[in-house]
Rosetta silent file (secondary structure, phi, psi, omega in degrees, C-alpha in Angstrom):
SEQUENCE: MAEKQKTLTEEGATITVVRTTALMESKRMRMISEAMASADPDPDAKTLQLVQYPNCICCATKVDGIPWPVSFEQFKELDGALVNAWHAAALEINPHWYEDMEAGEEAEAKKAS
SCORE:     score description
SCORE:     0.000 S_00000001
   1 L     0.000  133.929  172.490    0.150    0.091   -0.058 S_00000001
   2 L   -57.902  162.207  147.798    1.219    3.559   -0.654 S_00000001
   3 L   -33.484  139.471  179.932    2.153    5.927    1.786 S_00000001
   4 L   -85.162  -18.474 -171.459   -0.260    8.056    3.532 S_00000001
   5 E  -154.576  145.839  177.958    1.385   11.354    3.719 S_00000001
   6 E  -148.009  140.478  163.660    4.580   12.886    1.864 S_00000001
   7 L  -111.611  151.793  158.172    5.971   16.466    2.745 S_00000001
   8 L  -136.734  151.775 -160.355    8.184   18.373    0.271 S_00000001
   9 E  -145.124  104.070  176.568   10.277   21.427    0.214 S_00000001
  10 E  -149.057  148.477  174.453   11.319   22.525   -3.205 S_00000001
  11 L    20.832   69.570  166.890   11.834   26.503   -4.301 S_00000001
  12 L   113.387  -62.492 -164.972   10.688   27.544   -1.210 S_00000001
  13 E  -106.437  161.897  168.168    7.671   26.188   -0.310 S_00000001
  14 E  -125.265  141.007 -167.871    6.815   23.185    1.853 S_00000001
  15 E  -144.185  114.463  145.246    3.979   21.384    1.016 S_00000001
  16 E   -14.743  105.609  156.620    2.088   18.053    2.982 S_00000001
  17 E  -111.503  157.259 -175.965    0.108   15.825    0.462 S_00000001
  18 E  -125.196  158.624  148.438   -2.218   13.061    1.573 S_00000001
  19 L   -52.601  162.163  174.233   -4.063   10.133    0.493 S_00000001
  20 L   -82.255  122.070  162.758   -7.301   11.115   -0.747 S_00000001
  21 L   -60.628  175.800  156.932  -10.617   11.043    1.242 S_00000001
  22 H   -55.362  -35.277  178.344  -13.785   10.714   -0.380 S_00000001
  23 H   -50.511  -66.089 -159.967  -14.135   14.463   -0.094 S_00000001
  24 H   -73.143  -22.371  168.038  -11.305   15.165   -1.647 S_00000001
  25 H   -61.511  -38.436  171.400  -11.851   12.870   -4.425 S_00000001
  26 H   -51.880  -30.388  178.095  -14.869   14.717   -5.071 S_00000001
  27 H   -93.671  -15.462  178.133  -13.244   18.013   -5.494 S_00000001
  28 H   -79.067  -44.236  156.233  -10.708   16.673   -7.665 S_00000001
  29 H   -23.205  -64.212  179.102  -13.536   15.418   -9.711 S_00000001
  30 H   -50.452  -67.796 -176.846  -14.960   18.879   -9.897 S_00000001
  31 H   -60.264  -15.518  178.579  -12.326   20.639  -10.693 S_00000001
  32 H   -75.955  -57.209 -178.532  -11.649   18.107  -13.631 S_00000001
  33 H   -71.912  -36.913  144.681  -14.925   18.889  -14.652 S_00000001
  34 H   -20.633  -67.997  173.742  -14.500   22.684  -14.415 S_00000001
  35 H   -62.253  -16.449 -179.277  -11.252   22.293  -16.620 S_00000001
  36 H   -90.068  -11.493 -176.139  -12.986   20.406  -19.268 S_00000001
  37 L   -84.025  -18.229 -170.438  -15.707   23.313  -19.406 S_00000001
  38 L   -43.632  136.567  179.664  -12.842   25.780  -19.760 S_00000001
  39 L  -120.099   36.740  171.679  -13.189   27.784  -22.786 S_00000001
  40 L   -64.007  123.387  160.525   -9.316   28.527  -22.526 S_00000001
  41 L   -61.192  -10.795 -160.235   -7.612   28.650  -26.070 S_00000001
  42 L  -106.761  117.629 -161.014   -4.362   27.943  -24.774 S_00000001
  43 H   -58.661  -43.326 -167.968   -4.016   23.798  -25.106 S_00000001
  44 H   -81.384   -6.911  168.877   -1.035   23.863  -22.430 S_00000001
  45 H   -83.199  -33.844  168.736   -3.070   25.766  -19.795 S_00000001
  46 H   -48.861  -56.379 -169.602   -6.023   23.658  -20.631 S_00000001
  47 H   -50.573  -90.858  174.605   -3.880   20.904  -20.170 S_00000001
  48 H   -19.754  -54.523  167.894   -2.385   22.253  -16.682 S_00000001
  49 H   -35.953  -47.304 -158.928   -6.045   22.925  -15.771 S_00000001
  50 H   -77.300  -81.709 -173.585   -7.207   19.324  -16.436 S_00000001
  51 L   -64.080  -87.469  174.829   -4.344   17.611  -14.705 S_00000001
  52 H   -71.115  -33.374  164.138   -1.714   18.505  -12.753 S_00000001
  53 H   -59.669  -62.344  170.816   -3.987   21.549  -10.726 S_00000001
  54 H   -82.842   11.212  155.128   -6.398   19.259   -9.548 S_00000001
  55 H   -80.413  -26.678  176.122   -4.316   16.423   -8.850 S_00000001
  56 H  -102.524   -6.192 -173.377   -2.136   18.659   -6.578 S_00000001
  57 L  -101.196  -13.431 -176.950   -4.528   21.170   -4.822 S_00000001
  58 L   -54.438  -56.996 -166.559   -7.147   18.147   -4.113 S_00000001
  59 L   -72.918  -29.180 -175.504   -4.228   16.298   -2.096 S_00000001
  60 E   -65.491  112.135 -179.915   -2.873   19.507   -0.154 S_00000001
  61 E  -111.176  -14.521  160.179   -3.197   19.310    3.390 S_00000001
  62 E  -154.014  122.175 -166.765   -0.504   22.203    4.432 S_00000001
  63 E  -133.611  102.040  166.203    1.115   24.545    2.157 S_00000001
  64 E  -103.016  135.917  164.864    4.025   27.257    3.225 S_00000001
  65 L   110.911    4.583  166.892    5.900   29.601    1.287 S_00000001
  66 L  -130.289  178.627  154.989    2.679   30.340   -1.742 S_00000001
  67 L   -55.883  124.768  149.813   -0.378   31.573   -1.569 S_00000001
  68 L  -112.504  145.421  -23.132   -3.555   29.459    0.021 S_00000001
  69 L   -70.323  158.979 -179.224   -5.463   28.566   -1.440 S_00000001
  70 L   -93.867  127.390 -174.109   -3.950   28.930   -4.610 S_00000001
  71 L   -75.739  139.280 -179.478   -6.090   30.080   -7.516 S_00000001
  72 H   -47.868  -25.829 -171.095   -5.484   28.452  -10.812 S_00000001
  73 H   -76.246  -50.052  161.705   -4.270   31.676  -12.343 S_00000001
  74 H   -27.504  -66.104 -164.742   -1.816   31.685   -9.240 S_00000001
  75 H   -72.877  -21.141 -153.589   -0.621   27.906   -9.981 S_00000001
  76 L   -95.456   -9.693 -161.945   -0.182   28.326  -13.360 S_00000001
  77 L   -99.413  -24.966 -176.641    2.615   31.336  -12.458 S_00000001
  78 L   -40.828  158.758  170.874    4.672   28.564   -9.965 S_00000001
  79 L   -57.734  139.307 -175.246    8.134   27.621  -10.549 S_00000001
  80 H   -78.738  -26.007 -155.627    7.965   24.570  -12.818 S_00000001
  81 H   -86.815  -35.807 -170.403   10.447   22.444  -10.543 S_00000001
  82 H   -89.296  -45.305  150.174    7.930   22.913   -7.759 S_00000001
  83 H   -33.412  -49.189 -166.391    4.920   21.952   -9.726 S_00000001
  84 H   -89.774  -29.818 -177.992    6.430   18.815  -11.268 S_00000001
  85 H   -70.488  -59.283 -170.193    7.975   17.601   -7.392 S_00000001
  86 H   -57.281  -25.074 -156.151    4.303   18.429   -5.917 S_00000001
  87 H  -101.659  -47.732  171.055    2.738   16.769   -8.691 S_00000001
  88 H   -79.377  -20.252  165.440    4.813   13.445   -8.630 S_00000001
  89 H   -66.301  -53.833  173.572    4.450   13.447   -4.883 S_00000001
  90 H   -36.963  -47.574 -161.607    0.288   13.734   -5.438 S_00000001
  91 H   -86.988  -24.959 -167.939    0.567   10.588   -8.013 S_00000001
  92 H   -83.620  -23.699  172.843    3.157    8.773   -5.800 S_00000001
  93 H   -94.731    6.281 -169.367    0.437    9.076   -2.568 S_00000001
  94 L  -146.570   59.999 -168.546   -2.492    8.604   -4.732 S_00000001
  95 L   -86.863    0.670 -178.379   -1.515    6.070   -7.475 S_00000001
  96 H   -63.778  -13.268 -170.526   -5.218    4.543   -7.704 S_00000001
  97 H   -80.243    3.789 -170.587   -5.793    7.419   -9.676 S_00000001
  98 H  -146.281  -26.301 -174.462   -4.012    6.071  -12.851 S_00000001
  99 H   -45.964  -62.200 -172.976   -3.844    2.278  -12.038 S_00000001
 100 H   -23.445  -61.019 -174.278   -7.267    1.623  -13.547 S_00000001
 101 H   -56.637  -47.642 -160.026   -5.924    3.264  -17.024 S_00000001
 102 H   -87.363  -19.195  164.594   -2.498    1.606  -17.036 S_00000001
 103 H   -52.106  -73.278 -161.503   -4.711   -1.615  -16.582 S_00000001
 104 H   -61.094  -65.834  159.413   -6.663   -1.078  -19.310 S_00000001
 105 H   -24.598  -57.542 -173.365   -3.773    0.022  -21.482 S_00000001
 106 H   -76.262  -47.449  162.137   -1.940   -3.149  -20.958 S_00000001
 107 H   -55.559  -44.123  175.691   -5.014   -5.432  -21.907 S_00000001
 108 H   -55.293  -23.511  152.294   -5.380   -3.448  -24.898 S_00000001
 109 H   -52.150  -68.233 -174.062   -1.869   -4.077  -25.658 S_00000001
 110 H   -52.279  -46.220 -162.303   -2.302   -7.598  -25.396 S_00000001
 111 L   -80.142  -10.557  172.463   -5.200   -7.792  -27.691 S_00000001
 112 L   -77.863  -27.920  159.341   -3.402   -5.812  -29.988 S_00000001
 113 L   -71.332    0.000    0.000   -0.592   -8.731  -30.422 S_00000001
């Protein structure tokens, strides 16, 4: 089983991420739905809002060194190394977000071969 909590320090910020609760998962899904409905014409900003932003925000419980709560407009201006480390920690603590997707991709690959 994955760890339940991880604290990272990067670019002057300290962020604690945790394994999500049902309510945190609901927040993540709401944020993803809002991003899908966004009219932002920038595909890179849309991807950031659709993937990294909800994954990082929904599981952060303690944040020091950056504004909190952080809006998407603030988030997209954060240092890239910070966002990458934060997102990696979120995925490490919450591997269930993509396990079903990976299993489906493996099954499709087996069918194709």
